[in-house]
C-alpha positions as a printed Julia matrix, in Angstrom:
383×3 Matrix{Float64}:
 32.92  185.94   83.34
 29.91  186.49   80.73
 27.18  184.05   80.01
 25.95  183.71   76.49
 23.43  181.13   75.28
 23.55  180.04   72.17
 20.85  180.45   69.88
 22.21  182.99   67.12
 24.3   181.73   63.85
 27.26  183.99   65.72
 27.09  182.28   68.99
 27.29  178.81   67.06
 29.62  179.27   64.88
 31.76  180.38   67.61
 30.93  176.98   70.01
 32.42  174.89   66.79
 35.47  177.65   66.19
 36.94  178.33   69.22
 38.6   174.67   69.74
 40.3   174.81   66.88
 41.94  177.9    68.45
 42.73  176.52   71.37
 44.17  173.34   70.05
 46.1   175.59   67.14
 49.3   174.37   68.47
 48.7   171.03   69.13
 49.58  168.86   66.24
 47.5   165.67   67.47
 43.6   167.93   67.48
 41.58  167.06   63.84
 38.51  168.95   64.02
 35.67  166.78   64.04
 32.97  167.87   61.3
 30.75  170.65   62.23
 27.6   169.13   60.92
 28.91  165.94   63.13
 28.36  167.88   66.19
 25.44  170.45   64.75
 23.21  167.63   63.83
 23.44  166.51   68.03
 21.41  169.82   68.71
 19.4   169.78   66.08
 16.04  168.0    67.12
 15.11  167.12   63.51
 18.03  165.29   63.59
 18.52  163.89   67.46
 15.82  161.66   68.23
 16.77  162.27   71.82
 15.19  165.73   72.0
 11.93  163.38   72.34
 13.25  162.03   75.48
 14.94  165.83   77.19
 16.02  168.88   76.83
 19.69  170.33   75.41
 20.94  174.03   76.01
 24.85  174.73   75.15
 26.62  178.64   76.34
 29.55  180.4    75.16
 31.63  181.88   78.44
 33.55  185.36   77.61
 36.0   187.15   79.66
 35.71  190.89   80.25
 37.76  191.46   76.82
 34.92  189.61   75.45
 37.36  186.82   74.12
 36.0   183.54   74.59
 37.42  181.13   77.48
 35.38  178.19   77.64
 32.02  176.44   76.67
 29.7   173.96   77.19
 26.65  171.52   76.56
 24.07  170.49   79.39
 21.13  168.81   79.1
 18.66  166.2    79.91
 17.88  162.52   78.74
 15.2   160.46   80.48
 16.54  157.72   78.75
 19.32  157.94   80.84
 18.94  156.09   83.76
 20.62  156.06   86.83
 20.32  155.76   90.25
 19.78  159.13   91.12
 18.15  161.76   88.22
 21.69  162.21   86.71
 21.86  165.14   84.05
 25.02  165.61   81.47
 27.66  168.0    80.13
 29.03  168.12   77.37
 31.43  169.4    74.12
 33.03  171.23   77.41
 36.27  172.9    76.16
 38.18  175.61   78.45
 41.03  177.53   79.04
 44.29  176.73   81.4
 42.45  178.08   84.51
 40.62  176.52   87.19
 38.36  179.26   88.15
 37.28  179.72   84.9
 35.78  176.13   84.4
 34.8   176.04   88.45
 32.19  178.75   86.9
 31.29  176.15   83.93
 30.84  174.23   86.03
 29.01  175.63   88.76
 26.8   176.95   85.68
 25.88  173.26   84.64
 25.03  172.72   88.42
 22.78  175.18   88.78
 21.36  174.8    85.34
 21.04  171.0    86.4
 19.57  171.6    89.6
 16.79  173.94   88.82
 15.5   170.62   86.47
 15.42  168.75   89.55
 18.69  166.5    88.61
 20.92  165.48   91.53
 24.34  165.08   90.03
 25.73  165.18   86.22
 27.56  163.22   83.62
 30.7   163.95   81.66
 32.06  165.14   79.14
 29.08  162.59   77.89
 27.16  163.08   74.49
 23.3   164.01   73.75
 23.07  161.12   71.96
 24.51  157.74   71.97
 28.0   156.41   73.67
 29.74  155.85   70.07
 30.79  159.41   69.94
 31.53  162.6    71.09
 31.7   160.52   75.24
 34.43  160.91   77.67
 37.73  163.11   78.77
 41.13  161.82   76.85
 43.31  160.99   80.16
 46.35  158.15   78.52
 47.06  157.72   74.93
 47.39  161.53   73.09
 47.33  160.99   69.81
 45.3   161.58   66.92
 41.56  161.02   68.02
 39.46  158.32   65.86
 36.56  159.75   64.08
 33.21  160.96   66.56
 36.12  160.46   69.18
 36.78  163.27   72.12
 40.02  165.03   72.34
 41.1   167.65   74.8
 44.45  168.73   76.37
 45.9   167.0    79.3
 44.85  169.87   81.75
 41.14  168.64   81.36
 41.72  166.35   84.18
 42.8   168.26   86.4
 40.32  170.84   86.23
 37.16  167.87   86.37
 39.43  166.66   89.05
 40.04  169.62   91.15
 36.29  170.7    90.97
 35.62  167.21   92.36
 34.44  164.95   89.81
 35.49  160.98   89.81
 35.46  158.76   87.5
 32.64  157.23   87.05
 34.43  154.43   84.46
 37.4   154.74   82.41
 36.7   153.75   78.47
 38.99  151.33   77.25
 40.93  151.29   73.82
 42.77  148.45   72.27
 45.02  148.44   69.5
 48.05  146.72   67.57
 50.66  146.89   64.5
 49.22  145.46   61.32
 52.11  143.68   61.04
 53.13  142.61   64.12
 53.49  138.96   64.81
 50.95  137.05   65.22
 50.06  134.74   68.52
 50.73  130.75   68.15
 47.63  129.63   69.23
 45.92  131.78   66.84
 47.95  130.37   64.01
 47.5   127.03   65.49
 43.5   127.69   66.23
 43.44  128.68   62.06
 45.21  125.3    60.92
 42.45  123.08   63.46
 39.52  124.5    62.28
 40.62  124.68   58.45
 40.49  121.03   58.59
 36.84  121.06   60.04
 35.63  121.6    55.32
 32.09  123.2    56.71
 34.21  126.58   58.29
 34.46  128.7    55.63
 35.62  132.26   56.22
 34.93  135.34   53.74
 35.23  139.11   53.11
 32.6   142.0    53.62
 31.43  142.32   49.74
 29.07  145.33   49.05
 27.32  144.18   46.44
 25.52  141.48   48.54
 25.02  144.37   51.36
 21.61  142.93   52.34
 23.17  139.37   52.8
 25.78  140.54   54.92
 23.24  142.96   56.81
 20.96  139.34   57.91
 24.13  137.54   59.1
 25.72  140.03   60.91
 22.4   140.95   62.82
 22.36  136.86   63.26
 25.83  136.55   65.11
 25.37  140.24   66.54
 22.22  139.06   68.74
 23.05  136.2    69.93
 26.49  136.86   70.73
 26.11  140.16   72.19
 22.48  141.44   72.4
 22.24  139.91   75.83
 25.47  140.57   77.35
 25.87  142.98   79.71
 24.39  146.56   78.13
 24.22  144.95   74.07
 20.61  145.28   72.6
 18.77  144.05   69.93
 19.45  145.2    65.96
 16.88  144.06   63.59
 18.06  143.83   60.12
 16.1   146.43   59.12
 18.84  148.92   61.34
 21.96  146.71   60.52
 21.63  147.72   56.71
 20.57  151.14   57.26
 23.9   151.58   59.09
 26.13  149.23   56.25
 23.87  151.83   53.54
 25.44  154.6    55.82
 28.98  152.8    56.0
 28.64  151.69   52.13
 31.08  154.77   50.41
 33.79  153.88   53.13
 33.21  150.08   53.38
 36.38  148.81   52.78
 36.07  145.15   51.07
 39.13  143.95   52.49
 39.44  144.46   56.51
 35.21  142.96   57.14
 34.96  139.24   57.9
 31.96  136.5    58.12
 32.88  132.95   59.45
 30.27  130.52   58.31
 29.44  126.71   58.77
 28.22  126.29   55.51
 25.86  129.06   54.66
 25.56  129.68   58.93
 26.69  132.93   60.33
 28.65  131.99   63.22
 31.31  134.49   63.53
 32.0   138.17   62.67
 35.07  141.16   62.67
 33.49  144.26   61.31
 36.56  146.87   60.08
 36.24  150.5    58.45
 39.62  152.94   57.63
 39.52  155.82   60.49
 37.73  158.69   58.53
 39.32  161.05   60.68
 42.89  159.95   58.55
 41.46  161.98   55.32
 39.15  164.53   57.41
 41.8   165.89   59.15
 42.41  167.91   55.84
 38.6   169.05   55.67
 39.27  171.94   59.15
 36.06  170.46   59.94
 33.73  171.25   56.79
 31.83  168.55   54.81
 30.48  171.02   51.3
 30.33  169.89   47.92
 34.06  170.9    47.63
 34.8   169.3    50.51
 32.85  166.24   49.58
 35.15  165.99   46.45
 38.06  166.8    48.21
 37.53  163.47   50.27
 36.62  161.27   47.61
 40.02  162.66   46.05
 41.83  162.01   48.99
 40.2   158.65   49.67
 41.56  157.34   46.39
 44.31  158.95   46.35
 46.1   159.26   49.78
 47.43  156.39   51.63
 44.55  155.83   55.16
 46.67  153.54   57.41
 44.45  153.26   59.98
 41.82  151.23   60.67
 39.21  150.69   62.94
 37.74  148.01   64.98
 33.94  148.6    64.81
 32.41  144.8    66.51
 33.75  141.08   66.97
 31.73  138.41   68.03
 31.35  134.26   67.8
 28.29  133.06   68.46
 27.98  130.99   72.21
 28.02  127.75   70.76
 31.06  128.11   68.59
 32.82  130.54   71.68
 36.14  129.02   72.32
 36.69  126.81   69.91
 38.98  128.53   67.87
 36.77  129.87   65.08
 38.61  133.65   66.88
 41.79  132.41   65.42
 40.51  131.2    62.81
 38.85  134.31   61.7
 41.48  136.6    63.08
 44.17  134.84   61.29
 42.36  134.31   57.94
 41.72  137.95   58.12
 45.0   139.09   58.58
 47.11  137.59   56.39
 44.17  138.7    53.84
 44.44  142.18   54.49
 48.6   142.24   55.05
 48.31  141.24   51.28
 46.09  143.88   49.98
 45.87  147.03   52.06
 47.78  149.51   53.33
 46.87  150.12   56.37
 49.86  149.37   59.56
 47.57  150.64   62.61
 44.21  148.93   64.16
 42.61  150.31   67.21
 39.15  149.32   68.66
 36.54  151.54   69.46
 35.86  151.73   73.64
 35.33  149.76   75.64
 33.75  150.31   79.51
 36.3   148.69   82.29
 32.81  147.43   83.92
 32.62  145.02   80.96
 35.69  142.59   81.93
 34.38  140.17   79.93
 33.91  142.3    76.46
 37.66  143.51   78.06
 39.29  140.3    78.0
 38.13  139.17   74.59
 40.3   142.5    73.17
 43.03  141.27   75.09
 43.08  138.19   73.46
 43.19  139.67   70.05
 46.41  140.26   71.32
 46.21  144.57   71.54
 47.2   146.86   74.31
 45.62  149.82   76.15
 46.29  152.69   73.28
 44.19  155.37   74.88
 42.3   155.95   77.96
 38.99  157.94   78.94
 37.15  158.95   81.38
 33.53  159.48   82.35
 33.45  161.77   85.76
 30.61  161.77   87.64
 29.62  164.86   90.64
 26.8   164.01   92.65
 24.87  167.34   93.7
 24.35  166.56   97.59
 28.5   165.8    98.83
 27.47  163.74  102.08
 25.99  160.95   98.53
 28.2   157.93   98.61
 30.29  157.64   95.47
 29.41  154.07   93.23
 31.21  153.34   90.09
 29.71  152.02   87.66
 28.58  148.6    88.07
 30.88  145.7    86.55
 28.56  144.18   84.34
C-alpha cells in the first residue's frame, strides 16, 4: 500500500473526488461542497488549528488506484478522560485489510503525538458538521452530515472500534396528524391574550437574534453540553443563514414582548446542492439561486427548539408547534421534517424530540478505539 500525504493540488483534488467515484452507483450519495471540506483543512478558515494539528492521507494500491483516505488530527479543546485524537473524512473500498492498514496508519500517527485513543469519524472542528458514521437510515444526508455505505460499520467494528455514543436524528411527515394534546395545549394557551406566536422576519433579523439568544441561553446553555451565545454571535449566524431563511418555518413565542420560546428551522440545503456536484463557484451560485427560486424543496431541518424554564411543561411547546404547523402547511411545499442529531447521552433532549411526535429517522455513531486493549471501555457519560 502506498501512502500519500495530501499536500499537493493533485492530492487535494483526489481527496475530494474519491468518494464521488466510490459512491457513483449509490442514489442516496450527495457530494458535499468542496469548499466546506477544504475550509476544515485551511488554517486561515478553521480556528481549531490554534489548538491542534491535522494531516490528510490517501492510500493507493499497487496499480496506483486510490482505495482509501483519512484525516487524522489532535485538538486540545477535545478533552476526554485520556488523551484522545480524532479521525475523520474516512472513505475506503469494501476490504477489511485495506481499512486495517488505514486505521493502523492513523493509530501510529496519533501514538507518536502522545495520544492513547482515537475517536471517529469526527470533524476537526465543531460537531455540527461531518460527525459520526451512518449505521441506520441510509437515505439522502442532510447538509453537512456524513454519508457512507453500510459496510463501513463492519470495517470499524472488525478493527476494534466500539460505539462511544449514538447520534439520533428524529423526523416526521409535515402533514401527519398532530397529537390531540398539542391541539389542546394550543387551545388553552390561546386564551391567554398576553401570549403570541410570530414567525421570524428577515427585515427584523437583529431583533430575532436578540430573542433567540435570550431563549437559548435560558433554555439550553446550562443544559448538558450547551454553551452561552452572545447576541453578536447569533447575529453573525443569522446573517450567514439569511440567504436561505424561509420566513414561514421559524417561530417565536412571546409573553407580551418577552421571548419565551423559539423553534428554528431551515430548508435542507442538500436538496439544492445535490445538483451542483460539490462546486460552488460563480456559475454554481447563480444555478443555486435559480434552483432555490424554481425547484420546490420538500424537506426542512430543525436546528433548535427551546422554552425558557419558567414556561416549560405549561403547554407553550404544543402551542408553538400547532401555531407554526398550521401556518407552514398552508404556505410552503415542505413534506418532511428532520432534526439535526441528538446524542443518546442526553436523554432529556431525546425526550423533548420524542414529545414532538417524531420517530428516529437515522442513526450515526461516534466510535472510540483504545490503543491499550486492556483499558476498560466506557461509553459517553449520561448528562
